[in-house]
Amino acid sequence: MPTYSRLPVSFDYGEGVYLFDKEGRRYLDGIAGIAVNGLGHAHPGVAAALTEQADKLLHTSNLYGVELQEALAERLCEVTDMERCFFSNSGAEANEAAIKLARLFGHDRAVEKPAIVVLEGAFHGRTLATLSATGNRKIQAGFEPLVSGFVRAPRNDIEAIRQIAANNPDVVAFMAEPIQGEGGIYELDPEYLLAVRELCDEHDWLMMLDEVQTGNGRTGTWFAYQDMGFTPDVVTTAKGLGNGVPIGACLARGKAASVFGPGQHGSTYGGNPLVCAVALTVVDTILGSGLLDNAVRMGALIREHIESATASSGKLRSVRGKGLMLGFEVNRECPELVAKALEQGLLINVTNGNTVRLLPPLIINETEANELAEGVAKLILGL
Ligand SMILES: *Cc1c(COP(=O)(O)O)cnc(C)c1O
């Protein structure tokens, strides 16, 4: 079904930060499968984990113990200060788990119609509940009736959250992306999130962060919240966790860790031996090869390169984001840049109409980062 308007290219194989089409043409991947391929394409460690596990065991279901799932949960908790994990197959499902967890948490506290505060410009997925949580009418249009139980607030406006807290006793949780990805790379101020954390404690709300896109090393820490001086109660992730195998996770700590009991949520595939073997390798490789530091350094390099190359043109309006999650807002709508970049062997993305979005693999080196920055700078100068 034509749910995507696709670009006129398909790829045959990949190697590191590059993709190749059937004609052998090479493309520098500045998007990494939408923040998925942190370790790039055809990573030998990932390929080995995948094939070795495929030779042993793919799937048994969650009716039985799954040792690799337990090992991955332990590893993720060790890295993030969380205590328990539920594994899904995608980001939307990880958020569905968080939304269900919040509702159950509310009902446990005798709130009949538990509500979750979500933000304008948010993106949480395409299932009915997650598109209802999403703050973009285009994504919701035609799918009414939406799922109820979401209260919308403008981003970075702590007064708005205070107002909701004062007036709405049904609220049981707050959910947001630390940096809005699909919404155009908009960061939430760390001071705002800290204040939200305090409000959540004050009102017994769960603070839930959607790190589906920001997570797994992309912004320079495993999760983006980890250098902000607080810990959420629930965090969801997916995308970069599997480097291309479908896996998502909903992690929880403290009072949120013991909300679900047997039979209250589930997934046939979720956390099967194959995806967990790969995700364990992904976590160990990202953390073991200095890729968090690399994301910070290469992100700064790309940003500075593009800023200085375009400075005198006045065409670059602002740069947003962190690490290797970057948005370059230009002074007019620029959707045509995606096709232009493709012609030049560069894969980029434009969100919000006027913002060039870059999400390159975390393994990108200095030469490749300069190649990407130079290509993007040229495209911006040509506007
Ligand atoms: C991509 C994304 C999702 C949805 O993930 P899927 O795997 O496509 O279901 C949810 N939240 C955020 C922040 C995302 O970037």
Short mmCIF file of C-alpha atoms and ligand atoms in Angstrom, two decimals:
data_model
loop_
_atom_site.label_atom_id
_atom_site.label_comp_id
_atom_site.label_asym_id
_atom_site.label_seq_id
_atom_site.Cartn_x
_atom_site.Cartn_y
_atom_site.Cartn_z
CA MET A 1 0.00 0.00 0.00
CA PRO A 2 1.34 3.44 -0.88
CA THR A 3 1.84 4.65 2.70
CA TYR A 4 5.19 6.18 1.72
CA SER A 5 6.14 8.44 -1.17
CA ARG A 6 9.48 6.83 -1.86
CA LEU A 7 12.64 8.22 -3.38
CA PRO A 8 13.66 6.71 -6.74
CA VAL A 9 16.46 4.53 -5.41
CA SER A 10 16.91 1.17 -3.71
CA PHE A 11 20.03 -0.28 -2.26
CA ASP A 12 21.81 -3.53 -2.88
CA TYR A 13 24.31 -3.61 -0.03
CA GLY A 14 26.01 -1.41 2.50
CA GLU A 15 29.39 -0.99 4.11
CA GLY A 16 29.96 1.23 7.13
CA VAL A 17 28.42 4.65 6.48
CA TYR A 18 27.94 3.93 2.77
CA LEU A 19 25.13 2.30 0.78
CA PHE A 20 25.44 0.99 -2.78
CA ASP A 21 22.76 0.59 -5.45
CA LYS A 22 22.64 -2.14 -8.13
CA GLU A 23 24.69 0.05 -10.50
CA GLY A 24 27.43 0.23 -7.89
CA ARG A 25 26.74 3.90 -7.12
CA ARG A 26 27.83 4.91 -3.64
CA TYR A 27 25.75 7.00 -1.21
CA LEU A 28 26.90 8.51 2.07
CA ASP A 29 24.18 7.66 4.59
CA GLY A 30 23.36 10.75 6.65
CA ILE A 31 20.14 9.25 8.02
CA ALA A 32 21.11 5.69 9.07
CA GLY A 33 17.71 4.19 8.39
CA ILE A 34 16.15 6.93 10.58
CA ALA A 35 18.54 6.64 13.53
CA VAL A 36 18.59 2.85 13.37
CA ASN A 37 21.98 1.85 11.95
CA GLY A 38 24.22 3.34 14.64
CA LEU A 39 26.91 0.83 13.78
CA GLY A 40 26.44 1.47 10.08
CA HIS A 41 25.74 -1.18 7.47
CA ALA A 42 27.06 -4.74 7.35
CA HIS A 43 28.82 -4.38 10.69
CA PRO A 44 30.86 -7.59 11.08
CA GLY A 45 30.09 -7.95 14.81
CA VAL A 46 26.36 -7.56 14.23
CA ALA A 47 26.46 -9.97 11.28
CA ALA A 48 28.32 -12.55 13.41
CA ALA A 49 25.88 -12.22 16.33
CA LEU A 50 22.96 -12.61 13.95
CA THR A 51 24.26 -15.64 12.09
CA GLU A 52 25.61 -17.39 15.20
CA GLN A 53 22.26 -16.99 16.96
CA ALA A 54 20.34 -18.06 13.83
CA ASP A 55 22.32 -21.29 13.88
CA LYS A 56 21.22 -21.91 17.48
CA LEU A 57 17.72 -20.59 18.16
CA LEU A 58 15.50 -17.85 16.75
CA HIS A 59 12.36 -17.92 18.81
CA THR A 60 10.62 -19.79 21.59
CA SER A 61 7.96 -17.22 22.76
CA ASN A 62 7.66 -15.66 26.19
CA LEU A 63 5.99 -18.76 27.62
CA TYR A 64 9.48 -19.85 28.58
CA GLY A 65 12.60 -18.34 30.02
CA VAL A 66 14.70 -16.46 27.47
CA GLU A 67 18.24 -16.13 28.80
CA LEU A 68 19.39 -13.65 26.18
CA GLN A 69 16.40 -11.43 27.01
CA GLU A 70 17.35 -11.51 30.68
CA ALA A 71 20.95 -10.71 29.81
CA LEU A 72 19.90 -7.76 27.62
CA ALA A 73 17.53 -6.45 30.31
CA GLU A 74 20.32 -6.63 32.87
CA ARG A 75 22.77 -4.88 30.58
CA LEU A 76 20.32 -2.08 29.77
CA CYS A 77 19.45 -1.59 33.44
CA GLU A 78 23.14 -1.47 34.33
CA VAL A 79 23.72 1.23 31.71
CA THR A 80 20.66 3.35 32.58
CA ASP A 81 19.66 3.07 36.29
CA MET A 82 16.41 1.39 35.31
CA GLU A 83 15.22 -1.79 37.04
CA ARG A 84 12.96 -3.73 34.67
CA CYS A 85 12.42 -4.07 30.92
CA PHE A 86 9.54 -5.07 28.69
CA PHE A 87 10.61 -5.90 25.14
CA SER A 88 8.57 -5.06 22.06
CA ASN A 89 9.25 -5.07 18.33
CA SER A 90 9.11 -1.35 17.61
CA GLY A 91 9.11 2.12 19.09
CA ALA A 92 5.36 2.53 18.87
CA GLU A 93 4.86 -0.70 20.80
CA ALA A 94 7.38 0.36 23.42
CA ASN A 95 5.29 3.53 23.89
CA GLU A 96 2.06 1.49 23.95
CA ALA A 97 3.59 -0.43 26.86
CA ALA A 98 4.42 2.84 28.63
CA ILE A 99 0.91 4.22 28.04
CA LYS A 100 -0.71 1.02 29.34
CA LEU A 101 1.67 1.04 32.31
CA ALA A 102 0.66 4.63 33.14
CA ARG A 103 -3.06 3.79 32.94
CA LEU A 104 -2.62 0.77 35.19
CA PHE A 105 -0.61 2.91 37.60
CA GLY A 106 -3.53 5.37 37.64
CA HIS A 107 -6.19 2.73 38.21
CA ASP A 108 -4.09 1.30 41.05
CA ARG A 109 -4.48 4.76 42.62
CA ALA A 110 -8.24 4.85 42.00
CA VAL A 111 -8.06 7.33 39.12
CA GLU A 112 -10.94 6.24 36.91
CA LYS A 113 -9.91 8.02 33.71
CA PRO A 114 -6.13 8.35 33.92
CA ALA A 115 -4.63 10.96 31.59
CA ILE A 116 -1.10 11.55 30.30
CA VAL A 117 0.40 14.98 29.57
CA VAL A 118 1.98 15.07 26.08
CA LEU A 119 3.55 17.92 24.12
CA GLU A 120 2.81 19.92 21.00
CA GLY A 121 5.08 18.77 18.17
CA ALA A 122 5.61 15.34 19.73
CA PHE A 123 5.89 12.12 17.75
CA HIS A 124 5.25 8.84 19.54
CA GLY A 125 4.31 6.43 16.73
CA ARG A 126 1.55 5.33 14.36
CA THR A 127 -0.62 2.95 16.38
CA LEU A 128 -3.93 4.38 17.55
CA ALA A 129 -2.79 5.24 21.06
CA THR A 130 0.61 6.58 19.99
CA LEU A 131 -0.78 8.68 17.13
CA SER A 132 -3.27 10.10 19.61
CA ALA A 133 -0.31 11.01 21.85
CA THR A 134 1.47 12.55 18.84
CA GLY A 135 1.17 16.35 18.54
CA ASN A 136 0.74 16.59 14.77
CA ARG A 137 -2.70 16.84 13.16
CA LYS A 138 -1.42 15.47 9.83
CA ILE A 139 -0.62 12.16 11.49
CA GLN A 140 -4.02 11.99 13.20
CA ALA A 141 -6.29 13.22 10.40
CA GLY A 142 -8.71 10.57 9.19
CA PHE A 143 -8.16 8.23 12.10
CA GLU A 144 -10.68 9.69 14.51
CA PRO A 145 -12.01 8.78 16.99
CA LEU A 146 -8.65 9.21 18.66
CA VAL A 147 -7.74 7.43 21.88
CA SER A 148 -8.71 9.67 24.78
CA GLY A 149 -6.71 10.32 27.92
CA PHE A 150 -4.06 12.70 26.58
CA VAL A 151 -3.68 16.31 27.68
CA ARG A 152 -1.65 18.54 25.35
CA ALA A 153 0.85 21.17 26.53
CA PRO A 154 3.25 23.49 24.67
CA ARG A 155 6.89 22.41 24.89
CA ASN A 156 9.29 24.01 27.37
CA ASP A 157 6.43 25.76 29.18
CA ILE A 158 6.62 24.69 32.83
CA GLU A 159 3.80 27.09 33.77
CA ALA A 160 1.46 25.14 31.48
CA ILE A 161 2.35 21.89 33.27
CA ARG A 162 1.79 23.58 36.65
CA GLN A 163 -1.66 24.72 35.47
CA ILE A 164 -2.53 21.18 34.40
CA ALA A 165 -1.30 19.82 37.73
CA ALA A 166 -3.45 22.32 39.60
CA ASN A 167 -6.62 21.69 37.57
CA ASN A 168 -6.61 18.10 36.37
CA PRO A 169 -6.67 15.38 39.05
CA ASP A 170 -6.89 12.68 36.34
CA VAL A 171 -3.30 13.18 35.20
CA VAL A 172 -1.02 10.29 36.19
CA ALA A 173 1.98 10.75 33.90
CA PHE A 174 4.03 13.03 31.63
CA MET A 175 5.47 11.70 28.37
CA ALA A 176 7.90 13.46 26.02
CA GLU A 177 10.94 13.10 23.79
CA PRO A 178 14.04 14.86 25.26
CA ILE A 179 14.64 16.11 21.70
CA GLN A 180 11.62 16.03 19.39
CA GLY A 181 12.80 14.20 16.28
CA GLU A 182 10.01 13.97 13.71
CA GLY A 183 8.73 17.33 14.98
CA GLY A 184 11.84 19.09 13.64
CA ILE A 185 14.70 18.50 16.13
CA TYR A 186 13.46 20.62 19.02
CA GLU A 187 15.26 20.17 22.34
CA LEU A 188 13.50 20.32 25.67
CA ASP A 189 15.50 22.51 28.05
CA PRO A 190 17.18 20.41 30.76
CA GLU A 191 15.89 22.96 33.34
CA TYR A 192 12.36 22.39 32.06
CA LEU A 193 12.73 18.62 32.34
CA LEU A 194 14.20 18.97 35.83
CA ALA A 195 11.19 21.08 36.84
CA VAL A 196 8.86 18.49 35.28
CA ARG A 197 10.67 15.81 37.31
CA GLU A 198 9.94 17.77 40.49
CA LEU A 199 6.29 18.26 39.55
CA CYS A 200 5.96 14.53 38.82
CA ASP A 201 7.32 13.73 42.31
CA GLU A 202 5.05 16.31 43.91
CA HIS A 203 1.88 14.96 42.23
CA ASP A 204 2.80 11.25 42.10
CA TRP A 205 2.93 11.26 38.29
CA LEU A 206 5.18 8.99 36.29
CA MET A 207 7.81 10.82 34.26
CA MET A 208 8.11 8.90 30.99
CA LEU A 209 10.67 9.74 28.30
CA ASP A 210 10.40 8.54 24.70
CA GLU A 211 14.01 7.90 23.72
CA VAL A 212 13.16 5.87 20.65
CA GLN A 213 15.18 8.28 18.50
CA THR A 214 17.46 10.02 21.02
CA GLY A 215 18.52 6.79 22.72
CA ASN A 216 21.26 4.22 22.20
CA GLY A 217 24.15 6.67 22.10
CA ARG A 218 22.86 9.11 19.51
CA THR A 219 23.21 12.26 21.62
CA GLY A 220 26.48 11.27 23.31
CA THR A 221 25.13 9.47 26.39
CA TRP A 222 23.27 6.13 26.28
CA PHE A 223 20.02 7.96 26.88
CA ALA A 224 19.71 11.72 26.41
CA TYR A 225 18.45 12.25 30.00
CA GLN A 226 21.68 10.83 31.43
CA ASP A 227 23.58 14.11 31.51
CA MET A 228 20.65 16.18 32.74
CA GLY A 229 20.80 15.37 36.46
CA PHE A 230 17.59 13.40 36.90
CA THR A 231 16.16 9.96 36.17
CA PRO A 232 12.73 9.32 34.66
CA ASP A 233 10.44 6.57 35.96
CA VAL A 234 9.90 5.07 32.52
CA VAL A 235 11.96 5.29 29.35
CA THR A 236 11.17 3.77 25.97
CA THR A 237 13.54 3.02 23.13
CA ALA A 238 13.82 1.11 19.85
CA LYS A 239 15.48 2.32 16.60
CA GLY A 240 19.23 2.19 17.34
CA LEU A 241 18.93 -0.65 19.84
CA GLY A 242 18.78 -3.34 17.15
CA ASN A 243 20.81 -1.73 14.35
CA GLY A 244 18.12 -3.05 11.98
CA VAL A 245 16.57 -6.04 13.75
CA PRO A 246 13.14 -5.04 15.08
CA ILE A 247 13.33 -4.50 18.83
CA GLY A 248 11.92 -1.98 21.24
CA ALA A 249 12.02 -1.71 25.02
CA CYS A 250 10.06 -0.06 27.79
CA LEU A 251 12.28 0.33 30.87
CA ALA A 252 11.02 1.26 34.32
CA ARG A 253 12.29 1.87 37.82
CA GLY A 254 10.97 2.41 41.34
CA LYS A 255 7.19 2.45 41.65
CA ALA A 256 6.86 2.04 37.85
CA ALA A 257 8.88 -1.19 37.81
CA SER A 258 6.25 -3.30 39.54
CA VAL A 259 3.07 -2.09 37.84
CA PHE A 260 2.62 -4.87 35.28
CA GLY A 261 1.83 -8.36 36.51
CA PRO A 262 1.50 -11.65 34.63
CA GLY A 263 -1.10 -11.49 31.85
CA GLN A 264 -1.36 -7.70 31.80
CA HIS A 265 0.79 -7.11 28.74
CA GLY A 266 2.55 -9.26 26.18
CA SER A 267 4.13 -9.79 22.79
CA THR A 268 4.66 -13.01 20.87
CA TYR A 269 7.96 -11.96 19.30
CA GLY A 270 9.09 -9.36 21.83
CA GLY A 271 12.62 -9.98 23.10
CA ASN A 272 13.22 -13.21 21.26
CA PRO A 273 16.68 -14.81 21.29
CA LEU A 274 17.63 -13.51 17.83
CA VAL A 275 16.92 -9.81 18.41
CA CYS A 276 18.34 -9.92 21.94
CA ALA A 277 21.60 -11.49 20.77
CA VAL A 278 21.98 -8.70 18.22
CA ALA A 279 20.95 -5.91 20.63
CA LEU A 280 23.44 -7.16 23.25
CA THR A 281 26.18 -6.93 20.64
CA VAL A 282 24.98 -3.47 19.63
CA VAL A 283 25.09 -2.21 23.24
CA ASP A 284 28.51 -3.72 23.92
CA THR A 285 29.96 -2.44 20.64
CA ILE A 286 28.66 1.12 21.03
CA LEU A 287 29.91 1.33 24.63
CA GLY A 288 33.12 -0.60 24.02
CA SER A 289 34.38 1.36 21.02
CA GLY A 290 34.11 4.94 22.27
CA LEU A 291 31.12 5.71 20.07
CA LEU A 292 29.43 7.96 22.63
CA ASP A 293 32.46 10.28 22.52
CA ASN A 294 32.58 9.92 18.76
CA ALA A 295 28.95 11.06 18.50
CA VAL A 296 29.81 14.20 20.48
CA ARG A 297 32.98 14.96 18.49
CA MET A 298 31.60 14.21 15.03
CA GLY A 299 28.36 16.05 15.83
CA ALA A 300 30.35 19.16 16.77
CA LEU A 301 32.53 18.82 13.67
CA ILE A 302 29.52 18.57 11.31
CA ARG A 303 27.77 21.44 13.02
CA GLU A 304 30.79 23.77 12.94
CA HIS A 305 31.67 22.84 9.37
CA ILE A 306 28.16 23.62 8.09
CA GLU A 307 27.85 26.76 10.21
CA SER A 308 31.13 28.25 9.03
CA ALA A 309 30.64 27.26 5.38
CA THR A 310 27.23 28.94 5.25
CA ALA A 311 27.81 31.84 7.69
CA SER A 312 28.18 34.63 5.13
CA SER A 313 25.14 33.48 3.09
CA GLY A 314 22.57 34.18 5.81
CA LYS A 315 20.67 31.10 4.65
CA LEU A 316 21.11 29.03 7.82
CA ARG A 317 18.64 30.27 10.39
CA SER A 318 19.39 27.98 13.33
CA VAL A 319 21.06 24.71 14.29
CA ARG A 320 19.40 22.42 16.82
CA GLY A 321 20.05 19.05 18.36
CA LYS A 322 22.81 17.22 20.14
CA GLY A 323 25.51 14.70 19.23
CA LEU A 324 24.60 13.05 15.95
CA MET A 325 20.97 14.17 16.00
CA LEU A 326 21.09 17.50 14.20
CA GLY A 327 18.62 19.88 12.57
CA PHE A 328 19.70 22.75 10.31
CA GLU A 329 16.84 25.18 9.82
CA VAL A 330 17.16 27.27 6.66
CA ASN A 331 15.39 30.48 5.69
CA ARG A 332 12.78 28.90 3.40
CA GLU A 333 10.90 25.66 2.73
CA CYS A 334 13.36 23.19 1.19
CA PRO A 335 11.79 19.74 0.60
CA GLU A 336 13.57 19.54 -2.79
CA LEU A 337 16.94 19.22 -1.04
CA VAL A 338 16.35 15.52 -0.36
CA ALA A 339 16.24 14.65 -4.09
CA LYS A 340 19.10 17.04 -4.87
CA ALA A 341 21.22 15.40 -2.20
CA LEU A 342 20.42 11.97 -3.58
CA GLU A 343 21.69 13.03 -7.00
CA GLN A 344 24.95 13.98 -5.30
CA GLY A 345 25.19 10.62 -3.52
CA LEU A 346 24.06 11.93 -0.15
CA LEU A 347 21.17 10.62 1.98
CA ILE A 348 19.59 13.33 4.11
CA ASN A 349 16.11 14.17 5.33
CA VAL A 350 14.03 17.34 5.68
CA THR A 351 11.55 17.70 8.55
CA ASN A 352 9.15 20.48 9.43
CA GLY A 353 9.43 21.82 5.85
CA ASN A 354 12.59 23.83 6.37
CA THR A 355 14.91 21.77 8.58
CA VAL A 356 17.62 19.50 7.18
CA ARG A 357 17.85 16.56 9.55
CA LEU A 358 21.01 14.51 9.95
CA LEU A 359 21.17 11.21 11.87
CA PRO A 360 24.35 9.57 10.56
CA PRO A 361 25.74 6.29 11.92
CA LEU A 362 27.61 6.68 15.23
CA ILE A 363 30.69 5.09 13.60
CA ILE A 364 31.15 8.02 11.20
CA ASN A 365 34.81 9.15 11.09
CA GLU A 366 36.28 12.59 10.53
CA THR A 367 36.75 12.22 6.77
CA GLU A 368 33.19 10.97 6.32
CA ALA A 369 31.78 13.64 8.65
CA ASN A 370 33.54 16.34 6.60
CA GLU A 371 32.22 14.81 3.38
CA LEU A 372 28.67 14.88 4.80
CA ALA A 373 29.01 18.45 6.12
CA GLU A 374 30.52 19.72 2.88
CA GLY A 375 27.68 18.17 0.85
CA VAL A 376 24.99 19.64 3.11
CA ALA A 377 26.68 23.06 3.19
CA LYS A 378 26.74 23.11 -0.62
CA LEU A 379 23.04 22.23 -0.76
CA ILE A 380 22.19 25.03 1.68
CA LEU A 381 24.32 27.54 -0.25
CA GLY A 382 22.50 26.53 -3.46
CA LEU A 383 19.09 27.44 -2.03
C1 LIG B 1 10.37 6.52 15.33
C2 LIG B 1 9.79 6.95 16.60
C3 LIG B 1 8.72 6.24 17.20
C4 LIG B 1 8.04 5.07 16.52
O1 LIG B 1 8.90 4.00 16.35
P1 LIG B 1 8.46 2.81 15.35
O2 LIG B 1 9.56 1.81 15.52
O3 LIG B 1 8.42 3.41 13.97
O4 LIG B 1 7.15 2.33 15.79
C5 LIG B 1 8.27 6.65 18.44
N1 LIG B 1 8.83 7.70 19.06
C6 LIG B 1 9.85 8.41 18.52
C7 LIG B 1 10.44 9.54 19.29
C8 LIG B 1 10.35 8.07 17.27
O5 LIG B 1 11.33 8.78 16.73
#
